[in-house]
Short mmCIF file of C-alpha atoms in Angstrom, two decimals:
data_model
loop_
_atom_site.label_atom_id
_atom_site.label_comp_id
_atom_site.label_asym_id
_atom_site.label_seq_id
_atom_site.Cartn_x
_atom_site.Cartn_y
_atom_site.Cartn_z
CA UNK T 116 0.00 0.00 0.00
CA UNK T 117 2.98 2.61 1.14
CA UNK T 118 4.96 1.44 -1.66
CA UNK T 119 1.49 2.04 -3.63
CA UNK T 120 1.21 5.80 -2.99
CA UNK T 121 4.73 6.24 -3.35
CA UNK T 122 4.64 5.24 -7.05
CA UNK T 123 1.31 7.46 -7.37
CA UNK T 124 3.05 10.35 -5.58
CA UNK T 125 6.47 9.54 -7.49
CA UNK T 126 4.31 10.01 -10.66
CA UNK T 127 2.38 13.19 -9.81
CA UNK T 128 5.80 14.50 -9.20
CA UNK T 129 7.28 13.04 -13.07
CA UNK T 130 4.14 14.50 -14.27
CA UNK T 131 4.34 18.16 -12.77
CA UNK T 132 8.02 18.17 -13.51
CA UNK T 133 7.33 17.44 -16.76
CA UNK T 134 5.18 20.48 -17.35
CA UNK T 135 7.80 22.35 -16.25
CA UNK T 136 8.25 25.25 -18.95
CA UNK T 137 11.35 26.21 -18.18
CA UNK T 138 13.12 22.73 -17.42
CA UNK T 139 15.88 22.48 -20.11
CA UNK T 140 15.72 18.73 -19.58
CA UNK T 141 12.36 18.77 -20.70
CA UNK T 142 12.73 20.01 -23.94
CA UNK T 143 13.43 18.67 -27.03
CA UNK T 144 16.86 19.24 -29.66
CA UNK T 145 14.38 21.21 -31.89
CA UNK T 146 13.03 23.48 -29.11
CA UNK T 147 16.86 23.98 -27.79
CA UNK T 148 18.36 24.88 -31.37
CA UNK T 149 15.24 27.40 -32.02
CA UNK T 150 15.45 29.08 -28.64
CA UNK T 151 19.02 29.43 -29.08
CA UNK T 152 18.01 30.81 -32.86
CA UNK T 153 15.90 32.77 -31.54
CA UNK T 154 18.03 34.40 -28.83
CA UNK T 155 20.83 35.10 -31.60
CA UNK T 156 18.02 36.90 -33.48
CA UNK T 157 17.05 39.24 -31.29
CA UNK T 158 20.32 40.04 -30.46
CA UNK T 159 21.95 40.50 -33.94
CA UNK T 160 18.42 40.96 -36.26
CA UNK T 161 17.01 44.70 -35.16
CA UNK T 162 17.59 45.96 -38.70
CA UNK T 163 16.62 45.36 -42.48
CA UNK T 164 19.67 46.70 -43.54
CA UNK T 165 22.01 44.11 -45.33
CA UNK T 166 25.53 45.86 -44.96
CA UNK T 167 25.47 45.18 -41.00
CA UNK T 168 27.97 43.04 -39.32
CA UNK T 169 25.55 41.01 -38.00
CA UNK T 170 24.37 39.36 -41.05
CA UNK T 171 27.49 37.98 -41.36
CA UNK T 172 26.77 35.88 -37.96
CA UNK T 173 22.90 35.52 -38.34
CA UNK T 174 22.58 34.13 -41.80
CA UNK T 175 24.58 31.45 -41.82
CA UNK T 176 23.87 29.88 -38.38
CA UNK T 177 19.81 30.62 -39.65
CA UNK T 178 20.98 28.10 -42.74
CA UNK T 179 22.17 25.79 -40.50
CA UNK T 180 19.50 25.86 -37.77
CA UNK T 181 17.04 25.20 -41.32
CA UNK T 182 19.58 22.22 -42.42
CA UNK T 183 18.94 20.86 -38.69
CA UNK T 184 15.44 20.95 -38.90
CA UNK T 185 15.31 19.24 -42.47
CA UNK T 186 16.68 16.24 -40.50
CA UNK T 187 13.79 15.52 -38.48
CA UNK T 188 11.08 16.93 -40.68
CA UNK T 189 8.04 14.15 -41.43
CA UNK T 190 5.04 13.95 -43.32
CA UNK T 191 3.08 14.59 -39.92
CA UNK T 192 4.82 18.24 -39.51
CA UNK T 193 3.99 18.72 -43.13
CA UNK T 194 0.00 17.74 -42.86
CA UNK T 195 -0.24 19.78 -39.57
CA UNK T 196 1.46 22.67 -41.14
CA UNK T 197 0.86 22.85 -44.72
CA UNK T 198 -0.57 26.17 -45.19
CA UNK T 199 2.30 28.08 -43.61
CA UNK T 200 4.77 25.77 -45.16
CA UNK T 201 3.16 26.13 -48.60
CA UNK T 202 3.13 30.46 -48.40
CA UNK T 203 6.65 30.35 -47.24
CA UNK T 204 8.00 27.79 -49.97
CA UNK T 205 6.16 29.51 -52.57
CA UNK T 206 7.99 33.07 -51.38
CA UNK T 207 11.39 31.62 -51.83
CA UNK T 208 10.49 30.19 -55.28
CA UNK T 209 9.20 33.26 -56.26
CA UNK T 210 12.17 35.14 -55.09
CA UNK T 211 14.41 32.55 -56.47
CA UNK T 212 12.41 32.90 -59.78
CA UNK T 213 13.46 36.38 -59.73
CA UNK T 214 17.05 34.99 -60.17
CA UNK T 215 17.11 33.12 -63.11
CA UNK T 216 18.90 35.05 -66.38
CA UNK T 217 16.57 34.94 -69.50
CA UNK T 218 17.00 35.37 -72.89
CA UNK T 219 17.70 38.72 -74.24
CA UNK T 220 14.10 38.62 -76.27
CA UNK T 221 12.26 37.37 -73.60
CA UNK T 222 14.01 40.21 -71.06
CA UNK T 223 13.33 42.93 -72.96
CA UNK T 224 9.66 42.36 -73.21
CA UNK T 225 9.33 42.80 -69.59
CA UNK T 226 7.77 46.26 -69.05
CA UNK T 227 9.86 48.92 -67.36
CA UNK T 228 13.31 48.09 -68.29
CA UNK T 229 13.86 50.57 -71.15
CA UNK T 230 16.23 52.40 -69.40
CA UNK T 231 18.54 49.02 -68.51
CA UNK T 232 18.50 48.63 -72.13
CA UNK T 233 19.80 52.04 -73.13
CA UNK T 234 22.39 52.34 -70.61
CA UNK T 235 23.51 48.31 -71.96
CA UNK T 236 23.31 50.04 -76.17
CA UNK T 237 25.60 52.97 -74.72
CA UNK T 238 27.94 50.24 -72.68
CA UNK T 239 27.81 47.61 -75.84
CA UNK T 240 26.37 45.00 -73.71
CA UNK T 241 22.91 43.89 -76.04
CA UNK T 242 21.99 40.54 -76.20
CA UNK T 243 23.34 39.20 -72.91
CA UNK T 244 21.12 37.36 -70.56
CA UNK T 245 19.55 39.05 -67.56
CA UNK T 246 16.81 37.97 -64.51
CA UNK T 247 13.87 39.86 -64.19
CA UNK T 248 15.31 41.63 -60.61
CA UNK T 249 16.58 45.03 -61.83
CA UNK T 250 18.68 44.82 -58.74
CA UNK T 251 20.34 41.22 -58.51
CA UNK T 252 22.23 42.14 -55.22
CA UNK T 253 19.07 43.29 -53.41
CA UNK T 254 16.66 40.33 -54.93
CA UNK T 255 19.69 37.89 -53.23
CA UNK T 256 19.50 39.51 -50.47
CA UNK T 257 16.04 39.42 -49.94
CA UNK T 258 16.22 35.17 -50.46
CA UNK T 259 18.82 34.83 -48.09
CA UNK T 260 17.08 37.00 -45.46
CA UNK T 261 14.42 34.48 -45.64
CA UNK T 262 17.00 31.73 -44.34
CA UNK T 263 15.66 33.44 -40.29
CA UNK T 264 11.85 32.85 -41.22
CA UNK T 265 12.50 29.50 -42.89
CA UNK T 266 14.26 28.49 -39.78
CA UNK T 267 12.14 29.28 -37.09
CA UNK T 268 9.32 27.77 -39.23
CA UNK T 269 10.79 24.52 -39.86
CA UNK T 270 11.70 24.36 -35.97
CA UNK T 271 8.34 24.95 -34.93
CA UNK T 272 6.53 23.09 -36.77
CA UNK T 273 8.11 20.41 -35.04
CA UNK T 274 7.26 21.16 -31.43
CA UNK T 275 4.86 19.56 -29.21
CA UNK T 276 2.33 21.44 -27.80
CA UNK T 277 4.16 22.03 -24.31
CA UNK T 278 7.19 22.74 -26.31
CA UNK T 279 4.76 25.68 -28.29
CA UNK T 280 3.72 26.88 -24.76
CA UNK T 281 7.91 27.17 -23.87
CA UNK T 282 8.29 29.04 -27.22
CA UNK T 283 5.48 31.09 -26.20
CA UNK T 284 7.34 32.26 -22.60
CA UNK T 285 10.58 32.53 -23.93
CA UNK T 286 9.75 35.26 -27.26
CA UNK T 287 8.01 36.79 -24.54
CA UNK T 288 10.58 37.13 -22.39
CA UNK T 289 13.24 38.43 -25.50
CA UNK T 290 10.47 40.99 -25.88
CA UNK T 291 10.10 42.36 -22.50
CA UNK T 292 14.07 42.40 -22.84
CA UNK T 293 13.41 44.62 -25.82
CA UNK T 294 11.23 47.21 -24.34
CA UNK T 295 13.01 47.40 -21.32
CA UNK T 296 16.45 48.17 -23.12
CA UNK T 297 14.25 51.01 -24.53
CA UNK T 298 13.43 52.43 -21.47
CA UNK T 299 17.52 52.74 -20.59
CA UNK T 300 18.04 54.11 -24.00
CA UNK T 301 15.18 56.94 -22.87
CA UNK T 302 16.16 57.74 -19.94
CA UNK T 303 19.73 58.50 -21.38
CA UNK T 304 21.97 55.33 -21.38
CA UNK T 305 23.96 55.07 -24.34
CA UNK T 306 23.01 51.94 -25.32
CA UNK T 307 22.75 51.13 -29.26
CA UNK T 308 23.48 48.34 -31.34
CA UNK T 309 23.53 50.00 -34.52
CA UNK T 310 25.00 52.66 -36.13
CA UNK T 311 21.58 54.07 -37.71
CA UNK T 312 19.46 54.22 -34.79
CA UNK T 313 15.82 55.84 -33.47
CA UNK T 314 15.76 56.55 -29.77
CA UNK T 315 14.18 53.99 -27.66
CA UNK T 316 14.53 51.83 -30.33
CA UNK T 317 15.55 48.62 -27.97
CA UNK T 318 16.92 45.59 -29.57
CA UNK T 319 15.69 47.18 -33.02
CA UNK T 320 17.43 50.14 -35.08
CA UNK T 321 14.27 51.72 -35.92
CA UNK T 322 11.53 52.71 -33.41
CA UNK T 323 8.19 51.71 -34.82
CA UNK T 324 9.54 48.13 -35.33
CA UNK T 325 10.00 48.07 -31.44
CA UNK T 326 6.58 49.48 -31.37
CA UNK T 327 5.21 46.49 -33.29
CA UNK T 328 7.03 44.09 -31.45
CA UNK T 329 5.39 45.45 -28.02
CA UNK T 330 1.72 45.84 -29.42
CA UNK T 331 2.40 42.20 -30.65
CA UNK T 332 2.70 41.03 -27.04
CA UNK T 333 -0.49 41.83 -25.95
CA UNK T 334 -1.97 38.31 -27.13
CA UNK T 335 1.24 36.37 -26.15
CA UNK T 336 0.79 37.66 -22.71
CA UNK T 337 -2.93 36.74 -22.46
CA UNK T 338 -2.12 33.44 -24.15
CA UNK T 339 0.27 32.38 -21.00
CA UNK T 340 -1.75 33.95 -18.69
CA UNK T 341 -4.63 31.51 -19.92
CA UNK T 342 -2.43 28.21 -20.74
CA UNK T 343 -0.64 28.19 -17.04
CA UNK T 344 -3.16 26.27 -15.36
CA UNK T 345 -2.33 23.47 -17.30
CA UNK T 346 1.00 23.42 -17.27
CA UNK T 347 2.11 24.95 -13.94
CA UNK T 348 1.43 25.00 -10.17
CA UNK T 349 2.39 28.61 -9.97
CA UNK T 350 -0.92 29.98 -12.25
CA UNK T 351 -1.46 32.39 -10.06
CA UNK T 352 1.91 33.85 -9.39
CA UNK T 353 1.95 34.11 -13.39
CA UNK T 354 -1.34 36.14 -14.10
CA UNK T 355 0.06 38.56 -11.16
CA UNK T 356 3.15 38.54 -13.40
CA UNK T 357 0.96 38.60 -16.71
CA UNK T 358 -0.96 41.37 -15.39
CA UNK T 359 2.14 43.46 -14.47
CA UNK T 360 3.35 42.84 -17.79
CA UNK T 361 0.10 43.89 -19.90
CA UNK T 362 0.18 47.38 -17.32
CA UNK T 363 3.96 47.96 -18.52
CA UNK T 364 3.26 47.78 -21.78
CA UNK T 365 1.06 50.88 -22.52
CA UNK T 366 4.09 53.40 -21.47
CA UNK T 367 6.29 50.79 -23.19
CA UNK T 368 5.16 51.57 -26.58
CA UNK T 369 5.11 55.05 -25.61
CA UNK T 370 8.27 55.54 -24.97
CA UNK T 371 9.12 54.65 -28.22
CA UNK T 372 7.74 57.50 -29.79
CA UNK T 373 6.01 55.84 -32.93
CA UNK T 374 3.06 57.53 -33.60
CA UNK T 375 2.30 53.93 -35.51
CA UNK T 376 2.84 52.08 -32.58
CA UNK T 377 -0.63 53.98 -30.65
CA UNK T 378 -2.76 52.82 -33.46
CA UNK T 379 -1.50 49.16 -33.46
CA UNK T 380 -1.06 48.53 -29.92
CA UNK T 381 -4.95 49.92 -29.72
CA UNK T 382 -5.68 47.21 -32.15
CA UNK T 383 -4.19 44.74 -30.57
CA UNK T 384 -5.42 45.21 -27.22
CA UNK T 385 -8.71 45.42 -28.94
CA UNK T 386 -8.21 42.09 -30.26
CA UNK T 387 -7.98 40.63 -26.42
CA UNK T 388 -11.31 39.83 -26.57
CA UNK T 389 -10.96 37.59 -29.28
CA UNK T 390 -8.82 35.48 -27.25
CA UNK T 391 -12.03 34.51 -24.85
CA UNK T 392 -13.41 33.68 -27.60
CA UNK T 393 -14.73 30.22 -28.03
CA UNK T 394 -17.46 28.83 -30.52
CA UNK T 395 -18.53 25.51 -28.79
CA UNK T 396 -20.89 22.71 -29.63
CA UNK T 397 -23.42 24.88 -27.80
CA UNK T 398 -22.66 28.32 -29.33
CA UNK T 399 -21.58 29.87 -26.63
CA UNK T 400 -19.70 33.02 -27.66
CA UNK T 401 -18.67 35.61 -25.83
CA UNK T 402 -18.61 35.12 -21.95
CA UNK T 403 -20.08 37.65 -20.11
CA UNK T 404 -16.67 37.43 -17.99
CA UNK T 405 -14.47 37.51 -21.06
CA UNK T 406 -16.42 41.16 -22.16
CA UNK T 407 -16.21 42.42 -18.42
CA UNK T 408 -12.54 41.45 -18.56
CA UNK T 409 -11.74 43.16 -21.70
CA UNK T 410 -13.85 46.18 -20.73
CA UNK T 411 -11.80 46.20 -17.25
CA UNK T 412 -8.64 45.96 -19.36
CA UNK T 413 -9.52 48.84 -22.26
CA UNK T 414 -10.33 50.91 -19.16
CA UNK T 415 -6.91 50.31 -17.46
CA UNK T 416 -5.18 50.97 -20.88
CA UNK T 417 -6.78 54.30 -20.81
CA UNK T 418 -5.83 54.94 -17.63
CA UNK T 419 -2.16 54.44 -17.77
CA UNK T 420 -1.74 56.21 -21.39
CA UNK T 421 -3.48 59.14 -19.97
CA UNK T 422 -1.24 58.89 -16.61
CA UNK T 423 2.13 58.57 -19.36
CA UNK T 424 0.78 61.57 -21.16
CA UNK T 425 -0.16 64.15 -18.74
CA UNK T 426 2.57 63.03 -16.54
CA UNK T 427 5.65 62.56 -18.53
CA UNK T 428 5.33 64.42 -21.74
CA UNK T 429 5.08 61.68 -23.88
CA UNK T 430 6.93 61.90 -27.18
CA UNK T 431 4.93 59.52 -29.49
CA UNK T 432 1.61 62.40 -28.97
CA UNK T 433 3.97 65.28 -29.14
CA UNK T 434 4.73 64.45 -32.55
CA UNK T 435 1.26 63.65 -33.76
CA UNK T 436 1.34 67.23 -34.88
CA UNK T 437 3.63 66.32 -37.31
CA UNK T 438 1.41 64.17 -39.38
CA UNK T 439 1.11 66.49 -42.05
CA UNK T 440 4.62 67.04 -42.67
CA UNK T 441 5.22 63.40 -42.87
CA UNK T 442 6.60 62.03 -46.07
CA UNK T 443 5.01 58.83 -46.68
CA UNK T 444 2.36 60.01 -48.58
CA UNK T 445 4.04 61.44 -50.93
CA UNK T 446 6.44 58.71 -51.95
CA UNK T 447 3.15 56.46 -51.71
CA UNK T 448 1.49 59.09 -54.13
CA UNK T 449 4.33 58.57 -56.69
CA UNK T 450 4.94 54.55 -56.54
CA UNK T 451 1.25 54.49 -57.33
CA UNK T 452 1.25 56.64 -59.85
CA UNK T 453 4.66 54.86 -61.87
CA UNK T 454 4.04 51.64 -60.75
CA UNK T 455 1.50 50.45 -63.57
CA UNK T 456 4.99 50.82 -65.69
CA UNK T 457 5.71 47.50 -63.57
CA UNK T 458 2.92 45.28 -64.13
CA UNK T 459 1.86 42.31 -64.03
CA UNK T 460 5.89 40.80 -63.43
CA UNK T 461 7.45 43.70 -61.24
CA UNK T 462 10.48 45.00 -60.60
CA UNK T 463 11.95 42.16 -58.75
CA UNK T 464 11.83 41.21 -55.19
CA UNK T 465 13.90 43.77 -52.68
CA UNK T 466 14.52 46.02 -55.65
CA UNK T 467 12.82 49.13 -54.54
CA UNK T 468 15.53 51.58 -54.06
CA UNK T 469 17.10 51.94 -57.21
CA UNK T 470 13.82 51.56 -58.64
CA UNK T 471 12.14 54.67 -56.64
CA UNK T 472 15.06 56.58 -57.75
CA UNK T 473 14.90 56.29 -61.30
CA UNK T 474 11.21 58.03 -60.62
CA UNK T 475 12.14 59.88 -57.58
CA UNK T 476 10.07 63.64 -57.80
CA UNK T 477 11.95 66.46 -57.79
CA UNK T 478 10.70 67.92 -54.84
CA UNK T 479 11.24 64.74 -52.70
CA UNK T 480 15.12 64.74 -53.31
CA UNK T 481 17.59 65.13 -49.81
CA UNK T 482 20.63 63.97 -48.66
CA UNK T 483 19.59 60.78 -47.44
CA UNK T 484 17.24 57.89 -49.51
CA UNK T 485 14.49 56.14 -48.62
CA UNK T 486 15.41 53.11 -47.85
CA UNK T 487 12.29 50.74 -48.12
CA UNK T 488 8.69 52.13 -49.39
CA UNK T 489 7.45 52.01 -45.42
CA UNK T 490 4.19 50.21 -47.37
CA UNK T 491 5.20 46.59 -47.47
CA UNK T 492 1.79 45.71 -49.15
CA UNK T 493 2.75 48.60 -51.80
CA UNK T 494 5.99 47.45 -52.32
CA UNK T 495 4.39 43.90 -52.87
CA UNK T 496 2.72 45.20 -55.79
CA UNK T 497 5.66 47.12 -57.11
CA UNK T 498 8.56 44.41 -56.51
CA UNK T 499 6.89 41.15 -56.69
CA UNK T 500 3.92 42.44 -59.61
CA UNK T 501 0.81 40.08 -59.68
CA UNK T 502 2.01 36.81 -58.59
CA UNK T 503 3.18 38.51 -55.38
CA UNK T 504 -0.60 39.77 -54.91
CA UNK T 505 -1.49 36.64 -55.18
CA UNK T 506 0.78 34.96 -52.90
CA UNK T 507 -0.24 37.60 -50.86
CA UNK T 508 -4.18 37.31 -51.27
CA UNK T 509 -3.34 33.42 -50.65
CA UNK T 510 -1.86 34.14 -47.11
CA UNK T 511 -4.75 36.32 -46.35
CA UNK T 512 -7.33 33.56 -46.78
CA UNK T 513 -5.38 31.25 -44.98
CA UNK T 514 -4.93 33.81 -42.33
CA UNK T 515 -8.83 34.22 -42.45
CA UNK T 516 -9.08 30.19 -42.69
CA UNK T 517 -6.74 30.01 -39.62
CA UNK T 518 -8.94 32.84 -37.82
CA UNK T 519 -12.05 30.44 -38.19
CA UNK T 520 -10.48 27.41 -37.12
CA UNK T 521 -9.37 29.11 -34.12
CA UNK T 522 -12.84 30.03 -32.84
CA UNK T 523 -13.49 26.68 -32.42
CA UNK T 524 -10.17 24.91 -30.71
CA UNK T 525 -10.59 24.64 -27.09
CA UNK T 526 -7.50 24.24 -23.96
CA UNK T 527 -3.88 25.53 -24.81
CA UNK T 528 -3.98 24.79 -28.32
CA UNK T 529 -6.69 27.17 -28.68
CA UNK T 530 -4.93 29.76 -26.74
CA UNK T 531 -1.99 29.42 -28.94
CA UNK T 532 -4.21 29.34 -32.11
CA UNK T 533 -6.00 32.95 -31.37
CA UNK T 534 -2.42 34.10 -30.50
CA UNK T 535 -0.84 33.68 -33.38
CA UNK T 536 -3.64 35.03 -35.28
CA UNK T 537 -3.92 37.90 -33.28
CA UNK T 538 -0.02 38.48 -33.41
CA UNK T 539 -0.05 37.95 -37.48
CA UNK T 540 -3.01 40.62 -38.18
CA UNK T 541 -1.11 43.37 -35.57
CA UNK T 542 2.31 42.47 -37.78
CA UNK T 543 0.29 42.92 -41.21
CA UNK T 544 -1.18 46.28 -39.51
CA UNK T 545 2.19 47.61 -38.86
CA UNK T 546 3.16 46.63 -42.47
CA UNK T 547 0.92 49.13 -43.98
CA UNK T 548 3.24 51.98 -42.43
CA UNK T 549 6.42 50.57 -42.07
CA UNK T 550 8.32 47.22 -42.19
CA UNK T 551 8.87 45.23 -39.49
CA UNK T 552 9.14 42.06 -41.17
CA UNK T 553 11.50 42.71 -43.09
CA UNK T 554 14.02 43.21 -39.54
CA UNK T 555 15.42 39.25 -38.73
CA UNK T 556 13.21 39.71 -35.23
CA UNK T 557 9.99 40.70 -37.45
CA UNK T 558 10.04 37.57 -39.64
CA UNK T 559 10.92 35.34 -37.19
CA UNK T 560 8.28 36.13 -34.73
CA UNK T 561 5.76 36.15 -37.74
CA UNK T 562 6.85 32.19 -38.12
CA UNK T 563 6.41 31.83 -34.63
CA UNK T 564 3.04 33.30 -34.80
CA UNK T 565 2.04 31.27 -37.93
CA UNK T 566 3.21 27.82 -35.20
CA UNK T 567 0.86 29.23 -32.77
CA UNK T 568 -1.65 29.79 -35.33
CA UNK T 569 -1.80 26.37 -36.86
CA UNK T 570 -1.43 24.64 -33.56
CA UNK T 571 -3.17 21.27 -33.79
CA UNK T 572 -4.75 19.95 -30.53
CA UNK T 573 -2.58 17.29 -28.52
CA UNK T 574 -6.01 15.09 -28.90
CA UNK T 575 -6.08 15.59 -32.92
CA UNK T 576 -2.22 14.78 -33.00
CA UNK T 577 -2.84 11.28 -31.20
CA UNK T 578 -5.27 10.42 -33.39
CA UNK T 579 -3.20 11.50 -36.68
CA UNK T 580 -0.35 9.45 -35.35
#
């Protein structure tokens, strides 16, 4: 009998240790090489620009960490994960595509590269072979950058469920780390990891991609707040923490001064509701204690951005008067109006620069470029022409498809789901004004989120395998 409740008790104790999230022993190779990807990320990937030292570290251990995960990849990873898999494969292709030299005749009917062809009749260079990408060295860039997203994907899709819930605490963590390097770099510590920099930037060179980054966490905190029960003693002790975190966060994004980071991090908190959300055999809904919850939080959100604002002249509203003087919408005034000159192939992916300043308006021209068109959907249309709208369209239905599914996935895995949809639809927000994703930290936590998002139940696994 003793020896009896021993074994029961030893067992309780196996089983409590093994929901352990952050028990290294617990975890598997492919949750130890991502978090260790993942770490190196945020620690070397804060910028889009290519002619870092960094890259020279990132990229190839990125390659590696995707090699690794080849190893162990199976046709149950693939059927869990297609959709993400699929939009991904189909972005290096097209990318790749971008690549390949054609013949002269067939080059020169692509719209929009008259003036490659005149400077090539002044140089005595007709008839050789050229890829669509007007710009070879950025379209090679931009496939190598996706070596971060490819690896984080291939790693994730690979994780159990307690092993997404790990993921979950740990980019959590690296994005607290962010925000509260920002703080130190407001409040005057010279702290800066690039040599182009925004203030309160954190991890990132460029302050509304920190601003993303800390709307984004909005869901991820409400997702561990919600999964703990099930895999810790301590659920308590991490809603306190949870709850803490969520309150930091409003004079977080503040700090940064990114007017775009107030209108996202509204969204986002906005889209806490969703995460009660749960569309059950009886049809449920909303819970009357999920909508007093969110209403309780929107409240507290108000609270604290007014306390940040009228107590610490906030820098993010002091330059909303500035709005008019911005400069995005003129540059998005004049890609619209040469990009028709384009279509339907493009310019080639990660070509915009050069391509902007062969149209550049007069009255735009200073010292310094623009670097990126701060309108990844627009520069979508411009770089990657209509099969990059319709890769795109295609990842917005299965975002929408993912969205639905979600509703209806009960316990962590449900949690995780509404996460990652809610973290994908904040990054595709911020997109519209800037670009996050295209920082190593942005892509990588939108492969994350697309794990989360596809998250199959630990019951529909068992019966798949």
């Amino acid at each position: 009998m003793a020896a009896g409740l021993m074994a029961v008790s030893r067992n309780k104790s196996q089983s409590l240790h093994t929901y352990s999230i952050f028990n290294p022993r617990d975890w598997s190779r492919q949750l130890i090489v991502l978090a260790a990807l993942i770490a190196i990320v945020f620690v070397t990937g804060g910028t889009s620009r290519y002619d870092t030292p960094h890259v020279m570290l990132l990229r190839p251990l990125a390659i590696a960490a995707a090699g690794f995960a080849l190893f162990s990849f199976n046709a149950d990873h693939w059927r869990a994960f297609r959709p993400p898999i699929i939009i991904l494969g189909c972005a290096i292709l097209l990318t790749a595509l971008h690549l390949v030299p054609l013949p002269p005749d067939v080059w020169r009917s692509l719209p929009g590269r008259e003036i490659i062809e005149q400077v090539d009749g002044f140089a005595g260079l007709e008839g050789i072979w050229r890829p669509l990408s007007m710009f070879p060295e950025g379209t090679q860039n931009a496939l190598y950058s996706l070596s971060v997203p490819a690896a984080a994907l291939l790693l994730g899709v690979q994780l159990d469920e307690r092993d997404r819930v790990r993921l979950l605490a740990l980019v959590t963590v690296m994005c607290m780390a962010s925000g509260l390097v920002g703080v130190a770099q407001a409040a005057g510590v010279d702290l800066r990891f690039y040599r182009v920099s925004s203030e309160s930037a954190g991890l990132f060179a460029n302050r509304n991609h920190q601003a993303a980054m800390l709307a984004a966490m909005f869901p991820m905190l409400a997702a561990i707040a919600l999964c703990a029960p099930a895999y810790t003693r301590q659920a308590r002790s991490v809603r306190l923490v949870v709850a803490a975190g969520m309150a930091a966060l409003v004079p977080l994004i503040l700090v940064t001064g990114s007017r775009m980071g107030l209108v996202v991090g509204a969204v986002s908190f906005a889209c806490l509701a969703f995460m009660r959300f749960s569309r059950r055999e009886g049809g449920e809904g909303f819970a009357l204690r999920g909508l007093m919850q969110a209403a309780a939080g929107v409240l507290i959100a108000a609270g604290m951005a007014a306390a940040t604002v009228f107590l610490a002249r906030d820098e993010a509203v002091d330059r909303m008067d500035g709005v008019g003087e911005e400069l995005r919408w003129p540059v998005w005034q004049s890609v619209i109006e040469f990009l028709p000159q384009y279509m339907p192939w493009g310019s080639g992916v990660g070509t915009f620069v050069p391509v902007y300043q062969i149209h550049e308006p007069a009255g735009l021209l200073m010292p310094s470029y623009f670097n990126q068109a701060h309108n990844d959907w627009l520069d979508i249309v411009l770089t990657a022409g209509l099969p990059g709208v319709i890769l795109a369209g295609a990842a917005l239905v299965m975002w929408a498809a993912a969205a639905r599914s979600a509703l209806s996935e009960l316990g962590a895995a449900g949690h995780l789901r509404r996460c990652g949809v809610i973290v994908i639809l904040v990054l595709a927000f911020a997109s519209a004004s800037d670009y996050p994703l295209r920082t190593p930290i942005g892509s990588a936590l939108l492969a994350v989120a697309a794990v989360w998002a596809w998250s199959p139940s630990s019951r529909r696994m068992q019966k798949e395998g």
